[in-house]
PDB file of C-alpha atoms in Angstrom:
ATOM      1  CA  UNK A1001     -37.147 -17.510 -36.383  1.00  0.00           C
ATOM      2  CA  UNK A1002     -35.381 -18.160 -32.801  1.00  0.00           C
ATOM      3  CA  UNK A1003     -32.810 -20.151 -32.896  1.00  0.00           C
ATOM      4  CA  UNK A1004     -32.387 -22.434 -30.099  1.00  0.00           C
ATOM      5  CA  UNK A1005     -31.122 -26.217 -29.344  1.00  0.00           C
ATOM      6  CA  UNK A1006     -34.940 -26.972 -29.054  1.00  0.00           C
ATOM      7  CA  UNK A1007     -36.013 -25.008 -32.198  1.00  0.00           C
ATOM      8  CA  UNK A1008     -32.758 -27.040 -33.803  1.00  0.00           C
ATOM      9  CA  UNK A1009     -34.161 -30.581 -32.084  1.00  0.00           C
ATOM     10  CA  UNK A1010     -37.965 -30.274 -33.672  1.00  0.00           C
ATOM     11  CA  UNK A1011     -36.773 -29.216 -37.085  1.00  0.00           C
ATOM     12  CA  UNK A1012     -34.171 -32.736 -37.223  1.00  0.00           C
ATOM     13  CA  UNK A1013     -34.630 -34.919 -35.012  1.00  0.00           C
ATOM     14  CA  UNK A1014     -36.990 -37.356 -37.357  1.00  0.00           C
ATOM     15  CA  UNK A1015     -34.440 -36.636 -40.319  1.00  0.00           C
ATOM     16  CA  UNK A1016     -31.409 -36.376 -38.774  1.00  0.00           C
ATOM     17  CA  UNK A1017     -29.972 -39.894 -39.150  1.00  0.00           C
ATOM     18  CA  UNK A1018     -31.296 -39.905 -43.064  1.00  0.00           C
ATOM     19  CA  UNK A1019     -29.828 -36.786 -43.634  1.00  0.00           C
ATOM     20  CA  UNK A1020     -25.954 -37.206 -41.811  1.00  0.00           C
ATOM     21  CA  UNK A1021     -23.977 -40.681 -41.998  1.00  0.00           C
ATOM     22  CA  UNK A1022     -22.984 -43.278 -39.323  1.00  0.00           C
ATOM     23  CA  UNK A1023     -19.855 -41.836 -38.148  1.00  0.00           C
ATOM     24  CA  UNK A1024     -16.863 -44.004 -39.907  1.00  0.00           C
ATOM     25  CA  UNK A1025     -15.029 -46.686 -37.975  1.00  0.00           C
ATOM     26  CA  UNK A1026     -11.450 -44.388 -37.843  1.00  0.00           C
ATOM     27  CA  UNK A1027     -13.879 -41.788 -36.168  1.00  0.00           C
ATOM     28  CA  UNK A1028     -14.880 -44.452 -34.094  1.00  0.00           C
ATOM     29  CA  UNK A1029     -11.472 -45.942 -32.940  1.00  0.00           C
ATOM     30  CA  UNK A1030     -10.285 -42.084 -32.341  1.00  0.00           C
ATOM     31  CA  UNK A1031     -12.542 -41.609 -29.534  1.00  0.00           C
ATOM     32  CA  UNK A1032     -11.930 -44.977 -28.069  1.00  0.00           C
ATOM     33  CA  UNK A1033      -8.061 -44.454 -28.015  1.00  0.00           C
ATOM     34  CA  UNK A1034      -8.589 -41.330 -25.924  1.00  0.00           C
ATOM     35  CA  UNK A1035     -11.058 -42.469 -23.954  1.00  0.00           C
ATOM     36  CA  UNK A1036      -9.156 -45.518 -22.394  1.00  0.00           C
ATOM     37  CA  UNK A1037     -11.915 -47.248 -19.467  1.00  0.00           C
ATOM     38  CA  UNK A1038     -13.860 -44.146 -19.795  1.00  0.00           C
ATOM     39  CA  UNK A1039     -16.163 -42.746 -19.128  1.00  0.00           C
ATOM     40  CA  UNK A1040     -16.921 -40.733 -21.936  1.00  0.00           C
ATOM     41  CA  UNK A1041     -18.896 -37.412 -21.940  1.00  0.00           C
ATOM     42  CA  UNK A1042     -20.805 -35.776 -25.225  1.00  0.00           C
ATOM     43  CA  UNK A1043     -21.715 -32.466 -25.814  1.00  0.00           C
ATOM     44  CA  UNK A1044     -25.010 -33.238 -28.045  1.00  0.00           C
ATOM     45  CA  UNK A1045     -25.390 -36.447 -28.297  1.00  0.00           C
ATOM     46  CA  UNK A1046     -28.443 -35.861 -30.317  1.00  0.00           C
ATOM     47  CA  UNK A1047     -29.754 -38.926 -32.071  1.00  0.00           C
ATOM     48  CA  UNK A1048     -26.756 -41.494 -30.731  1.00  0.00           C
ATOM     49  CA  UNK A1049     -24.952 -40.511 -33.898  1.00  0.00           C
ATOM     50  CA  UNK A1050     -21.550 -41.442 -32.155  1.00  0.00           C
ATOM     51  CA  UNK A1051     -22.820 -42.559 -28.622  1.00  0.00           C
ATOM     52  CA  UNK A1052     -24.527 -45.455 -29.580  1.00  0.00           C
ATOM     53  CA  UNK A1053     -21.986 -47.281 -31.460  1.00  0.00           C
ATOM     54  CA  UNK A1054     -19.474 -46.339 -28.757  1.00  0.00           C
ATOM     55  CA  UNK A1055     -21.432 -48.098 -26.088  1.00  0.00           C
ATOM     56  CA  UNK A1056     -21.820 -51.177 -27.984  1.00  0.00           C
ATOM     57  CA  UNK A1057     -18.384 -51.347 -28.013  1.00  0.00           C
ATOM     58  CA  UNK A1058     -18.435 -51.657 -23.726  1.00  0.00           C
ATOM     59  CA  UNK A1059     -17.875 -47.587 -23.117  1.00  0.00           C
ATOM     60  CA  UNK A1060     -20.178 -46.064 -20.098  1.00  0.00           C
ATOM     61  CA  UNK A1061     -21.139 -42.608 -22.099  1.00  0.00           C
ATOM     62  CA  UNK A1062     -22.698 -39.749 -20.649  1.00  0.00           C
ATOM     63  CA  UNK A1063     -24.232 -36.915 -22.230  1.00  0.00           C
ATOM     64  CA  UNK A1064     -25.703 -33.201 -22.031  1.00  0.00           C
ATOM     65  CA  UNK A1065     -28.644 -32.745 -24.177  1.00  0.00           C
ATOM     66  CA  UNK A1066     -31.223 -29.935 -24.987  1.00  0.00           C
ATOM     67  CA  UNK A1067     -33.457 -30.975 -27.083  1.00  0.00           C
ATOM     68  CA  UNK A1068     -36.295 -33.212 -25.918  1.00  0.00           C
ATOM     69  CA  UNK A1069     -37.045 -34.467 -29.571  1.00  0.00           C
ATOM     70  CA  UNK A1070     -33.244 -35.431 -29.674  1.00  0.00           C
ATOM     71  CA  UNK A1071     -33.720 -36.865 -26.521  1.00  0.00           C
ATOM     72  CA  UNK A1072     -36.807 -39.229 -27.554  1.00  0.00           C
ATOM     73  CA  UNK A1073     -34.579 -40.234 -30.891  1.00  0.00           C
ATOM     74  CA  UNK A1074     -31.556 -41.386 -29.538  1.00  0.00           C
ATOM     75  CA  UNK A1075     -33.897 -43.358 -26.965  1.00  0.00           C
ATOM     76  CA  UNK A1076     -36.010 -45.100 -29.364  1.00  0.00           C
ATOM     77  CA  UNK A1077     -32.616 -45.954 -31.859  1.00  0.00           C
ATOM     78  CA  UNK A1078     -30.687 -46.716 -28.581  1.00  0.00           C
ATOM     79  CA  UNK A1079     -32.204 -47.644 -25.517  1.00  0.00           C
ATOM     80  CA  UNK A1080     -30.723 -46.032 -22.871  1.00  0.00           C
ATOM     81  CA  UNK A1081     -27.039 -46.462 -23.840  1.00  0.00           C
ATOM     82  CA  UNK A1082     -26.524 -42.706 -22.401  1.00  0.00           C
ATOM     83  CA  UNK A1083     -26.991 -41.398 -19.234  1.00  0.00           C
ATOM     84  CA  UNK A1084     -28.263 -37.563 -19.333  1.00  0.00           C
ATOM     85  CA  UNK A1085     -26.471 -35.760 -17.078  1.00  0.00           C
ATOM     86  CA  UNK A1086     -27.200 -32.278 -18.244  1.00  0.00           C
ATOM     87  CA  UNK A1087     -29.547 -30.235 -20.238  1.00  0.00           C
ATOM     88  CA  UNK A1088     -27.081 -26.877 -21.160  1.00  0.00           C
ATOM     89  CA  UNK A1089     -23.623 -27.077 -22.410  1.00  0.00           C
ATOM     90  CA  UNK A1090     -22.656 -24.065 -20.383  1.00  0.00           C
ATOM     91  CA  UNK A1091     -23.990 -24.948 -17.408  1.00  0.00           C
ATOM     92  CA  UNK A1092     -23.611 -28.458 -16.330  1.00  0.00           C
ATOM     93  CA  UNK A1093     -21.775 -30.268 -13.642  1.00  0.00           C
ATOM     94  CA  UNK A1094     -21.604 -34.438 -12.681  1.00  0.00           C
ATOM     95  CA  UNK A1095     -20.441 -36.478 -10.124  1.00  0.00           C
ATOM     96  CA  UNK A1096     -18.451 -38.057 -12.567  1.00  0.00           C
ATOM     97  CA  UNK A1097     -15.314 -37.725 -13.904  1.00  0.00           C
ATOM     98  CA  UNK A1098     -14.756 -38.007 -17.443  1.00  0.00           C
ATOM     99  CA  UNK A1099     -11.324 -39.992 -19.350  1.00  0.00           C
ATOM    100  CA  UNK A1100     -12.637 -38.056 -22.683  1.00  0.00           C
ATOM    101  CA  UNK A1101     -15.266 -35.388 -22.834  1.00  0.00           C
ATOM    102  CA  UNK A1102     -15.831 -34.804 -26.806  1.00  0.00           C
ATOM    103  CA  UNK A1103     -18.136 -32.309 -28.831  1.00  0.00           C
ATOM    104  CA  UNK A1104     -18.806 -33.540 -32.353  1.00  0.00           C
ATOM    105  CA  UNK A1105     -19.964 -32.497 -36.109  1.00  0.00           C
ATOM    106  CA  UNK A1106     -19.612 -28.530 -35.333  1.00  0.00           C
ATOM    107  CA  UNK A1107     -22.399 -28.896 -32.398  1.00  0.00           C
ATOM    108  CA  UNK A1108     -20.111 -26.305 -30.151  1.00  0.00           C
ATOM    109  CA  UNK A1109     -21.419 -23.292 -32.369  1.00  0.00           C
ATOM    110  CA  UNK A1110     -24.531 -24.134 -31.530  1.00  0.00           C
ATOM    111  CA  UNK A1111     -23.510 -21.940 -28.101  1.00  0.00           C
ATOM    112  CA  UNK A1112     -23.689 -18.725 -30.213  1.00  0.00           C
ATOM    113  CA  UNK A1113     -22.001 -16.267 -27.582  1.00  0.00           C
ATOM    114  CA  UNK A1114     -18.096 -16.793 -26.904  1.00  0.00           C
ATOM    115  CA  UNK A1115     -19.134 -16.557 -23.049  1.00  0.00           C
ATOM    116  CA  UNK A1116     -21.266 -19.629 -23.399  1.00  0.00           C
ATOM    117  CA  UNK A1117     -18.715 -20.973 -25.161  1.00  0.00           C
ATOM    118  CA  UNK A1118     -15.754 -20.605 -22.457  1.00  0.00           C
ATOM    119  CA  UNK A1119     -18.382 -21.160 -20.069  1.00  0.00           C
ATOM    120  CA  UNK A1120     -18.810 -24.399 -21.696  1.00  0.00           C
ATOM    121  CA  UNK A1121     -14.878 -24.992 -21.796  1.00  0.00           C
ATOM    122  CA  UNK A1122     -15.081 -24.519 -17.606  1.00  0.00           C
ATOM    123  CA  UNK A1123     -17.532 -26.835 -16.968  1.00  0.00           C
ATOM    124  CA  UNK A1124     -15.886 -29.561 -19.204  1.00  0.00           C
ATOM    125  CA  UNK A1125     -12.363 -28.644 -17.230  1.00  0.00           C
ATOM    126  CA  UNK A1126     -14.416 -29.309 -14.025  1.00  0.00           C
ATOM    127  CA  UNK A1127     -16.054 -32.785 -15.218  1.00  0.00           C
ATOM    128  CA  UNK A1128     -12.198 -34.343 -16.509  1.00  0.00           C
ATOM    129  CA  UNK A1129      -9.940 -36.973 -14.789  1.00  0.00           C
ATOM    130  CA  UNK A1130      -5.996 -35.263 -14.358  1.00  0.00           C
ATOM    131  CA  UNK A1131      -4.867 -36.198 -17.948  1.00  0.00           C
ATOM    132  CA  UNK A1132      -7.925 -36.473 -19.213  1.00  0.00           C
ATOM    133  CA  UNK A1133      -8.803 -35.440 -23.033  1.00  0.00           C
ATOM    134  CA  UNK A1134     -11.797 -32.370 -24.245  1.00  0.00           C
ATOM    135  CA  UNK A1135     -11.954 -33.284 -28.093  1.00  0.00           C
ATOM    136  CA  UNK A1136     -13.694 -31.175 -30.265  1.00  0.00           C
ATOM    137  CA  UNK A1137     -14.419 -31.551 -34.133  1.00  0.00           C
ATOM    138  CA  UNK A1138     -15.162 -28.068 -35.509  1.00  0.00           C
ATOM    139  CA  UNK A1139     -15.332 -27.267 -39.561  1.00  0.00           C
ATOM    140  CA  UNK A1140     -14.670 -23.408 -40.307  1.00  0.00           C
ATOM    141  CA  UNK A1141     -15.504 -22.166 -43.852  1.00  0.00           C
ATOM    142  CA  UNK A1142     -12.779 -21.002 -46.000  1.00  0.00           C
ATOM    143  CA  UNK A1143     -14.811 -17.576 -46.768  1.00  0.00           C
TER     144      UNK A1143
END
């Protein structure tokens, strides 16, 4: 089987929220304390796992997205509460400039190469405000 962020999108997107929890409120309040006015930036937004709650809360969030079936998710659960701005993690660029660009529940490996991966880590250093914040949340297993 290919792996891909679409293959990834059509096998979870209609179980993904069942399957993972709403993110706590201390994960929450973390991103809002380094995102300030915003606006925010996510790598994968996916379903609106984390966006959707943020804007709620008043935050302009912007996102970079691959998979269509993600896509249609996170619009049905949240209207359009993020603004797409890219498709490809490694090779995206705004207008905007970003208080906090974040990248959440391990969704950076899904780049599988280290070059898309610093790739990645340019792009996000060309989207930030001066003193703005990248955040990632990665989980490594003790092997």
């Amino acid at each position: 089987m290919h792996y891909d962020a679409e293959s990834y999108g059509e096998a979870w997107a209609e179980v993904y929220d069942r399957h993972f929890p709403a993110p706590s409120e201390g994960s929450l309040e973390l991103l809002r304390e380094f995102a300030g006015e915003g606006p925010l930036l996510e790598l994968g937004p996916g379903t609106g796992r984390m966006a959707g709650p943020l804007s709620r809360s008043g935050l302009s969030i912007h996102g970079v997205e691959a998979s269509e079936p993600m896509l249609e998710r996170l619009h049905e659960r949240w209207g359009d509460c993020v603004k797409i701005v890219g498709r490809e993690f490694s090779d995206f660029d705004s207008p905007h400039r970003y208080s906090l660009c974040f990248v959440v529940f391990n969704t950076f490996f899904a780049l599988l190469s280290q070059r898309a991966q610093v790739r990645c880590m340019q792009c996000v250093a060309d989207v930030l405000k001066p003193g703005g914040f990248f955040l990632l949340e990665l989980f490594v297993p003790d092997l």
